[in-house]
Amino acid sequence: MFQKEVYTQILNEIPSHVQLVAVSKTYGIDVIQNAYDEGVRIFGENKVQELVPKAEALPKDIRWHLIGHLQTNKVKYIAPFVEMIHSVDSFKLLQEIQKQALRNNRTIKVLLQFHISEEETKFGFKPENLDMLLKEEIWNQIPNVQICGVMGMASFSEDMNQVRNEFKSLKNIFDTLKKSQLFSDSFKEISMGMSGDYKIAVEEGSTMIRVGSALFGKRNYA
Ligand SMILES: *Cc1c(COP(=O)(O)O)cnc(C)c1O
């Protein structure tokens, strides 16, 4: 169930320049429609096969963000409508997004995902490869892809100091990339912070928080 009071409370807590992405993965069409009726417009999903049928069933002015790992062979299914892909972590994927965005005659916004946590399973560019990224030739070969910033996930840890330090490391990566002037003025987003840590993320410079369970209740899987 969509919890309107929590939604309103979070909006009141965060600065107005911070965007709230309502993470609706695993929740049904009716729940998302309910949130939509309460004014929510940006929704995040982590799987293409879940996002596509939801986008077909729900109002067309929803701004869909893909926040989970994306395989290159699935880009074509979301390219016609996705607003932003938060989880870009390879050049191969960037090239495929360029190809599919061009085919659909549009621009797709993306964030570069960085692996900032201590967890092994998380995807993302490695911060130690930042120099390599800065030297890449690809950046001016993808005119239909708008690089809007960075994304990262902190460790699932009780240690809030660790979480804070991981967010700081993402902010540093953002600053380095911004300074490089490789990207346009649209490079301004730092997507970090979820239900359990969005307050810390905002303190550390987040401009987009991705909140699911706080808004919709516990999911039925771990
Ligand atoms: C599920 C998910 C979230 C939201 O997590 P909650 O703890 O439910 O707020 C945020 N970001 C990503 C990438 C996710 O997969």
mmCIF file with all atom_site columns, N, CA and C in Angstrom, residues 120-168:
data_model
loop_
_atom_site.group_PDB
_atom_site.id
_atom_site.type_symbol
_atom_site.label_atom_id
_atom_site.label_alt_id
_atom_site.label_comp_id
_atom_site.label_asym_id
_atom_site.label_entity_id
_atom_site.label_seq_id
_atom_site.pdbx_PDB_ins_code
_atom_site.Cartn_x
_atom_site.Cartn_y
_atom_site.Cartn_z
_atom_site.occupancy
_atom_site.B_iso_or_equiv
_atom_site.pdbx_formal_charge
_atom_site.auth_seq_id
_atom_site.auth_comp_id
_atom_site.auth_asym_id
_atom_site.auth_atom_id
_atom_site.pdbx_PDB_model_num
ATOM 1   N N  . GLU A 1 120 ? 30.590 -7.504 -2.597  1.00 0.00 ? 120 GLU A N  1
ATOM 2   C CA . GLU A 1 120 ? 31.150 -8.065 -3.829  1.00 0.00 ? 120 GLU A CA 1
ATOM 3   C C  . GLU A 1 120 ? 30.146 -8.066 -4.978  1.00 0.00 ? 120 GLU A C  1
ATOM 4   N N  . THR A 1 121 ? 28.867 -8.240 -4.639  1.00 0.00 ? 121 THR A N  1
ATOM 5   C CA . THR A 1 121 ? 27.882 -8.532 -5.664  1.00 0.00 ? 121 THR A CA 1
ATOM 6   C C  . THR A 1 121 ? 27.397 -7.302 -6.428  1.00 0.00 ? 121 THR A C  1
ATOM 7   N N  . LYS A 1 122 ? 27.719 -6.140 -5.934  1.00 0.00 ? 122 LYS A N  1
ATOM 8   C CA . LYS A 1 122 ? 27.176 -4.958 -6.570  1.00 0.00 ? 122 LYS A CA 1
ATOM 9   C C  . LYS A 1 122 ? 27.892 -4.631 -7.868  1.00 0.00 ? 122 LYS A C  1
ATOM 10  N N  . PHE A 1 123 ? 27.123 -4.126 -8.817  1.00 0.00 ? 123 PHE A N  1
ATOM 11  C CA . PHE A 1 123 ? 27.687 -3.756 -10.108 1.00 0.00 ? 123 PHE A CA 1
ATOM 12  C C  . PHE A 1 123 ? 28.258 -2.349 -10.040 1.00 0.00 ? 123 PHE A C  1
ATOM 13  N N  . GLY A 1 124 ? 28.904 -1.932 -11.103 1.00 0.00 ? 124 GLY A N  1
ATOM 14  C CA . GLY A 1 124 ? 29.359 -0.547 -11.174 1.00 0.00 ? 124 GLY A CA 1
ATOM 15  C C  . GLY A 1 124 ? 30.811 -0.425 -11.622 1.00 0.00 ? 124 GLY A C  1
ATOM 16  N N  . PHE A 1 125 ? 31.131 0.750  -12.152 1.00 0.00 ? 125 PHE A N  1
ATOM 17  C CA . PHE A 1 125 ? 32.529 1.050  -12.465 1.00 0.00 ? 125 PHE A CA 1
ATOM 18  C C  . PHE A 1 125 ? 33.308 1.086  -11.157 1.00 0.00 ? 125 PHE A C  1
ATOM 19  N N  . LYS A 1 126 ? 34.567 0.730  -11.233 1.00 0.00 ? 126 LYS A N  1
ATOM 20  C CA . LYS A 1 126 ? 35.398 0.759  -10.022 1.00 0.00 ? 126 LYS A CA 1
ATOM 21  C C  . LYS A 1 126 ? 36.013 2.152  -9.868  1.00 0.00 ? 126 LYS A C  1
ATOM 22  N N  . PRO A 1 127 ? 35.891 2.724  -8.680  1.00 0.00 ? 127 PRO A N  1
ATOM 23  C CA . PRO A 1 127 ? 36.453 4.065  -8.469  1.00 0.00 ? 127 PRO A CA 1
ATOM 24  C C  . PRO A 1 127 ? 37.938 4.143  -8.856  1.00 0.00 ? 127 PRO A C  1
ATOM 25  N N  . GLU A 1 128 ? 38.676 3.039  -8.670  1.00 0.00 ? 128 GLU A N  1
ATOM 26  C CA . GLU A 1 128 ? 40.111 3.091  -9.010  1.00 0.00 ? 128 GLU A CA 1
ATOM 27  C C  . GLU A 1 128 ? 40.332 3.166  -10.530 1.00 0.00 ? 128 GLU A C  1
ATOM 28  N N  . ASN A 1 129 ? 39.277 2.947  -11.308 1.00 0.00 ? 129 ASN A N  1
ATOM 29  C CA . ASN A 1 129 ? 39.404 3.068  -12.760 1.00 0.00 ? 129 ASN A CA 1
ATOM 30  C C  . ASN A 1 129 ? 38.951 4.426  -13.301 1.00 0.00 ? 129 ASN A C  1
ATOM 31  N N  . LEU A 1 130 ? 38.814 5.371  -12.408 1.00 0.00 ? 130 LEU A N  1
ATOM 32  C CA . LEU A 1 130 ? 38.318 6.688  -12.798 1.00 0.00 ? 130 LEU A CA 1
ATOM 33  C C  . LEU A 1 130 ? 39.221 7.347  -13.855 1.00 0.00 ? 130 LEU A C  1
ATOM 34  N N  . ASP A 1 131 ? 40.534 7.199  -13.702 1.00 0.00 ? 131 ASP A N  1
ATOM 35  C CA . ASP A 1 131 ? 41.477 7.786  -14.664 1.00 0.00 ? 131 ASP A CA 1
ATOM 36  C C  . ASP A 1 131 ? 41.235 7.258  -16.072 1.00 0.00 ? 131 ASP A C  1
ATOM 37  N N  . MET A 1 132 ? 40.974 5.953  -16.130 1.00 0.00 ? 132 MET A N  1
ATOM 38  C CA . MET A 1 132 ? 40.718 5.309  -17.416 1.00 0.00 ? 132 MET A CA 1
ATOM 39  C C  . MET A 1 132 ? 39.441 5.883  -18.048 1.00 0.00 ? 132 MET A C  1
ATOM 40  N N  . LEU A 1 133 ? 38.455 6.052  -17.186 1.00 0.00 ? 133 LEU A N  1
ATOM 41  C CA . LEU A 1 133 ? 37.180 6.604  -17.652 1.00 0.00 ? 133 LEU A CA 1
ATOM 42  C C  . LEU A 1 133 ? 37.370 8.004  -18.249 1.00 0.00 ? 133 LEU A C  1
ATOM 43  N N  . LEU A 1 134 ? 38.197 8.779  -17.558 1.00 0.00 ? 134 LEU A N  1
ATOM 44  C CA . LEU A 1 134 ? 38.420 10.160 -17.995 1.00 0.00 ? 134 LEU A CA 1
ATOM 45  C C  . LEU A 1 134 ? 39.117 10.204 -19.349 1.00 0.00 ? 134 LEU A C  1
ATOM 46  N N  . LYS A 1 135 ? 39.881 9.153  -19.648 1.00 0.00 ? 135 LYS A N  1
ATOM 47  C CA . LYS A 1 135 ? 40.631 9.148  -20.915 1.00 0.00 ? 135 LYS A CA 1
ATOM 48  C C  . LYS A 1 135 ? 39.850 8.530  -22.060 1.00 0.00 ? 135 LYS A C  1
ATOM 49  N N  . GLU A 1 136 ? 38.695 7.983  -21.757 1.00 0.00 ? 136 GLU A N  1
ATOM 50  C CA . GLU A 1 136 ? 37.918 7.287  -22.788 1.00 0.00 ? 136 GLU A CA 1
ATOM 51  C C  . GLU A 1 136 ? 37.527 8.193  -23.962 1.00 0.00 ? 136 GLU A C  1
ATOM 52  N N  . GLU A 1 137 ? 37.495 7.601  -25.107 1.00 0.00 ? 137 GLU A N  1
ATOM 53  C CA . GLU A 1 137 ? 37.122 8.350  -26.308 1.00 0.00 ? 137 GLU A CA 1
ATOM 54  C C  . GLU A 1 137 ? 35.607 8.364  -26.516 1.00 0.00 ? 137 GLU A C  1
ATOM 55  N N  . ILE A 1 138 ? 34.925 7.506  -25.796 1.00 0.00 ? 138 ILE A N  1
ATOM 56  C CA . ILE A 1 138 ? 33.508 7.253  -26.091 1.00 0.00 ? 138 ILE A CA 1
ATOM 57  C C  . ILE A 1 138 ? 32.615 8.491  -25.889 1.00 0.00 ? 138 ILE A C  1
ATOM 58  N N  . TRP A 1 139 ? 33.034 9.392  -24.996 1.00 0.00 ? 139 TRP A N  1
ATOM 59  C CA . TRP A 1 139 ? 32.112 10.442 -24.538 1.00 0.00 ? 139 TRP A CA 1
ATOM 60  C C  . TRP A 1 139 ? 31.589 11.343 -25.645 1.00 0.00 ? 139 TRP A C  1
ATOM 61  N N  . ASN A 1 140 ? 32.371 11.548 -26.692 1.00 0.00 ? 140 ASN A N  1
ATOM 62  C CA . ASN A 1 140 ? 31.804 12.378 -27.760 1.00 0.00 ? 140 ASN A CA 1
ATOM 63  C C  . ASN A 1 140 ? 31.301 11.549 -28.950 1.00 0.00 ? 140 ASN A C  1
ATOM 64  N N  . GLN A 1 141 ? 31.095 10.272 -28.701 1.00 0.00 ? 141 GLN A N  1
ATOM 65  C CA . GLN A 1 141 ? 30.563 9.405  -29.765 1.00 0.00 ? 141 GLN A CA 1
ATOM 66  C C  . GLN A 1 141 ? 29.154 8.907  -29.448 1.00 0.00 ? 141 GLN A C  1
ATOM 67  N N  . ILE A 1 142 ? 28.547 9.496  -28.436 1.00 0.00 ? 142 ILE A N  1
ATOM 68  C CA . ILE A 1 142 ? 27.208 9.029  -28.030 1.00 0.00 ? 142 ILE A CA 1
ATOM 69  C C  . ILE A 1 142 ? 26.238 10.219 -27.889 1.00 0.00 ? 142 ILE A C  1
ATOM 70  N N  . PRO A 1 143 ? 25.942 10.868 -29.019 1.00 0.00 ? 143 PRO A N  1
ATOM 71  C CA . PRO A 1 143 ? 25.140 12.096 -28.969 1.00 0.00 ? 143 PRO A CA 1
ATOM 72  C C  . PRO A 1 143 ? 23.703 11.916 -28.463 1.00 0.00 ? 143 PRO A C  1
ATOM 73  N N  . ASN A 1 144 ? 23.181 10.700 -28.529 1.00 0.00 ? 144 ASN A N  1
ATOM 74  C CA . ASN A 1 144 ? 21.810 10.477 -28.051 1.00 0.00 ? 144 ASN A CA 1
ATOM 75  C C  . ASN A 1 144 ? 21.755 10.018 -26.600 1.00 0.00 ? 144 ASN A C  1
ATOM 76  N N  . VAL A 1 145 ? 22.919 10.034 -25.955 1.00 0.00 ? 145 VAL A N  1
ATOM 77  C CA . VAL A 1 145 ? 22.965 9.671  -24.539 1.00 0.00 ? 145 VAL A CA 1
ATOM 78  C C  . VAL A 1 145 ? 23.410 10.902 -23.770 1.00 0.00 ? 145 VAL A C  1
ATOM 79  N N  . GLN A 1 146 ? 22.615 11.275 -22.772 1.00 0.00 ? 146 GLN A N  1
ATOM 80  C CA . GLN A 1 146 ? 22.989 12.418 -21.957 1.00 0.00 ? 146 GLN A CA 1
ATOM 81  C C  . GLN A 1 146 ? 23.510 11.910 -20.606 1.00 0.00 ? 146 GLN A C  1
ATOM 82  N N  . ILE A 1 147 ? 24.783 12.140 -20.349 1.00 0.00 ? 147 ILE A N  1
ATOM 83  C CA . ILE A 1 147 ? 25.370 11.672 -19.093 1.00 0.00 ? 147 ILE A CA 1
ATOM 84  C C  . ILE A 1 147 ? 25.026 12.710 -18.011 1.00 0.00 ? 147 ILE A C  1
ATOM 85  N N  . CYS A 1 148 ? 24.147 12.333 -17.118 1.00 0.00 ? 148 CYS A N  1
ATOM 86  C CA . CYS A 1 148 ? 23.593 13.310 -16.164 1.00 0.00 ? 148 CYS A CA 1
ATOM 87  C C  . CYS A 1 148 ? 24.233 13.259 -14.780 1.00 0.00 ? 148 CYS A C  1
ATOM 88  N N  . GLY A 1 149 ? 25.104 12.273 -14.529 1.00 0.00 ? 149 GLY A N  1
ATOM 89  C CA . GLY A 1 149 ? 25.714 12.208 -13.209 1.00 0.00 ? 149 GLY A CA 1
ATOM 90  C C  . GLY A 1 149 ? 26.090 10.795 -12.828 1.00 0.00 ? 149 GLY A C  1
ATOM 91  N N  . VAL A 1 150 ? 26.085 10.551 -11.525 1.00 0.00 ? 150 VAL A N  1
ATOM 92  C CA . VAL A 1 150 ? 26.564 9.269  -11.007 1.00 0.00 ? 150 VAL A CA 1
ATOM 93  C C  . VAL A 1 150 ? 25.530 8.643  -10.075 1.00 0.00 ? 150 VAL A C  1
ATOM 94  N N  . MET A 1 151 ? 25.676 7.342  -9.883  1.00 0.00 ? 151 MET A N  1
ATOM 95  C CA . MET A 1 151 ? 24.788 6.603  -8.976  1.00 0.00 ? 151 MET A CA 1
ATOM 96  C C  . MET A 1 151 ? 25.625 5.612  -8.172  1.00 0.00 ? 151 MET A C  1
ATOM 97  N N  . GLY A 1 152 ? 25.198 5.377  -6.934  1.00 0.00 ? 152 GLY A N  1
ATOM 98  C CA . GLY A 1 152 ? 25.884 4.363  -6.140  1.00 0.00 ? 152 GLY A CA 1
ATOM 99  C C  . GLY A 1 152 ? 25.004 3.867  -5.015  1.00 0.00 ? 152 GLY A C  1
ATOM 100 N N  . MET A 1 153 ? 25.353 2.683  -4.528  1.00 0.00 ? 153 MET A N  1
ATOM 101 C CA . MET A 1 153 ? 24.648 2.088  -3.391  1.00 0.00 ? 153 MET A CA 1
ATOM 102 C C  . MET A 1 153 ? 25.643 1.841  -2.269  1.00 0.00 ? 153 MET A C  1
ATOM 103 N N  . ALA A 1 154 ? 25.271 2.279  -1.079  1.00 0.00 ? 154 ALA A N  1
ATOM 104 C CA . ALA A 1 154 ? 26.129 2.033  0.080   1.00 0.00 ? 154 ALA A CA 1
ATOM 105 C C  . ALA A 1 154 ? 25.963 0.583  0.548   1.00 0.00 ? 154 ALA A C  1
ATOM 106 N N  . SER A 1 155 ? 26.870 0.136  1.373   1.00 0.00 ? 155 SER A N  1
ATOM 107 C CA . SER A 1 155 ? 26.776 -1.209 1.951   1.00 0.00 ? 155 SER A CA 1
ATOM 108 C C  . SER A 1 155 ? 25.520 -1.331 2.803   1.00 0.00 ? 155 SER A C  1
ATOM 109 N N  . PHE A 1 156 ? 24.966 -2.539 2.867   1.00 0.00 ? 156 PHE A N  1
ATOM 110 C CA . PHE A 1 156 ? 23.875 -2.812 3.804   1.00 0.00 ? 156 PHE A CA 1
ATOM 111 C C  . PHE A 1 156 ? 24.518 -3.004 5.170   1.00 0.00 ? 156 PHE A C  1
ATOM 112 N N  . SER A 1 157 ? 24.729 -1.903 5.857   1.00 0.00 ? 157 SER A N  1
ATOM 113 C CA . SER A 1 157 ? 25.493 -1.987 7.096   1.00 0.00 ? 157 SER A CA 1
ATOM 114 C C  . SER A 1 157 ? 24.804 -1.174 8.182   1.00 0.00 ? 157 SER A C  1
ATOM 115 N N  . GLU A 1 158 ? 24.977 -1.617 9.405   1.00 0.00 ? 158 GLU A N  1
ATOM 116 C CA . GLU A 1 158 ? 24.470 -0.850 10.542  1.00 0.00 ? 158 GLU A CA 1
ATOM 117 C C  . GLU A 1 158 ? 25.411 0.325  10.825  1.00 0.00 ? 158 GLU A C  1
ATOM 118 N N  . ASP A 1 159 ? 26.614 0.196  10.308  1.00 0.00 ? 159 ASP A N  1
ATOM 119 C CA . ASP A 1 159 ? 27.647 1.184  10.594  1.00 0.00 ? 159 ASP A CA 1
ATOM 120 C C  . ASP A 1 159 ? 27.430 2.426  9.727   1.00 0.00 ? 159 ASP A C  1
ATOM 121 N N  . MET A 1 160 ? 26.751 3.415  10.303  1.00 0.00 ? 160 MET A N  1
ATOM 122 C CA . MET A 1 160 ? 26.377 4.595  9.532   1.00 0.00 ? 160 MET A CA 1
ATOM 123 C C  . MET A 1 160 ? 27.584 5.451  9.149   1.00 0.00 ? 160 MET A C  1
ATOM 124 N N  . ASN A 1 161 ? 28.695 5.269  9.871   1.00 0.00 ? 161 ASN A N  1
ATOM 125 C CA . ASN A 1 161 ? 29.917 5.968  9.481   1.00 0.00 ? 161 ASN A CA 1
ATOM 126 C C  . ASN A 1 161 ? 30.454 5.434  8.166   1.00 0.00 ? 161 ASN A C  1
ATOM 127 N N  . GLN A 1 162 ? 30.357 4.115  8.048   1.00 0.00 ? 162 GLN A N  1
ATOM 128 C CA . GLN A 1 162 ? 30.796 3.484  6.807   1.00 0.00 ? 162 GLN A CA 1
ATOM 129 C C  . GLN A 1 162 ? 29.916 3.948  5.641   1.00 0.00 ? 162 GLN A C  1
ATOM 130 N N  . VAL A 1 163 ? 28.605 3.916  5.880   1.00 0.00 ? 163 VAL A N  1
ATOM 131 C CA . VAL A 1 163 ? 27.658 4.350  4.851   1.00 0.00 ? 163 VAL A CA 1
ATOM 132 C C  . VAL A 1 163 ? 27.973 5.791  4.438   1.00 0.00 ? 163 VAL A C  1
ATOM 133 N N  . ARG A 1 164 ? 28.185 6.643  5.420   1.00 0.00 ? 164 ARG A N  1
ATOM 134 C CA . ARG A 1 164 ? 28.492 8.046  5.132   1.00 0.00 ? 164 ARG A CA 1
ATOM 135 C C  . ARG A 1 164 ? 29.769 8.181  4.309   1.00 0.00 ? 164 ARG A C  1
ATOM 136 N N  . ASN A 1 165 ? 30.775 7.408  4.683   1.00 0.00 ? 165 ASN A N  1
ATOM 137 C CA . ASN A 1 165 ? 32.038 7.483  3.938   1.00 0.00 ? 165 ASN A CA 1
ATOM 138 C C  . ASN A 1 165 ? 31.881 7.000  2.502   1.00 0.00 ? 165 ASN A C  1
ATOM 139 N N  . GLU A 1 166 ? 31.031 6.021  2.307   1.00 0.00 ? 166 GLU A N  1
ATOM 140 C CA . GLU A 1 166 ? 30.799 5.547  0.944   1.00 0.00 ? 166 GLU A CA 1
ATOM 141 C C  . GLU A 1 166 ? 30.086 6.619  0.114   1.00 0.00 ? 166 GLU A C  1
ATOM 142 N N  . PHE A 1 167 ? 29.126 7.294  0.726   1.00 0.00 ? 167 PHE A N  1
ATOM 143 C CA . PHE A 1 167 ? 28.464 8.402  0.021   1.00 0.00 ? 167 PHE A CA 1
ATOM 144 C C  . PHE A 1 167 ? 29.463 9.518  -0.282  1.00 0.00 ? 167 PHE A C  1
ATOM 145 N N  . LYS A 1 168 ? 30.352 9.799  0.668   1.00 0.00 ? 168 LYS A N  1
ATOM 146 C CA . LYS A 1 168 ? 31.385 10.823 0.425   1.00 0.00 ? 168 LYS A CA 1
ATOM 147 C C  . LYS A 1 168 ? 32.256 10.434 -0.767  1.00 0.00 ? 168 LYS A C  1
#
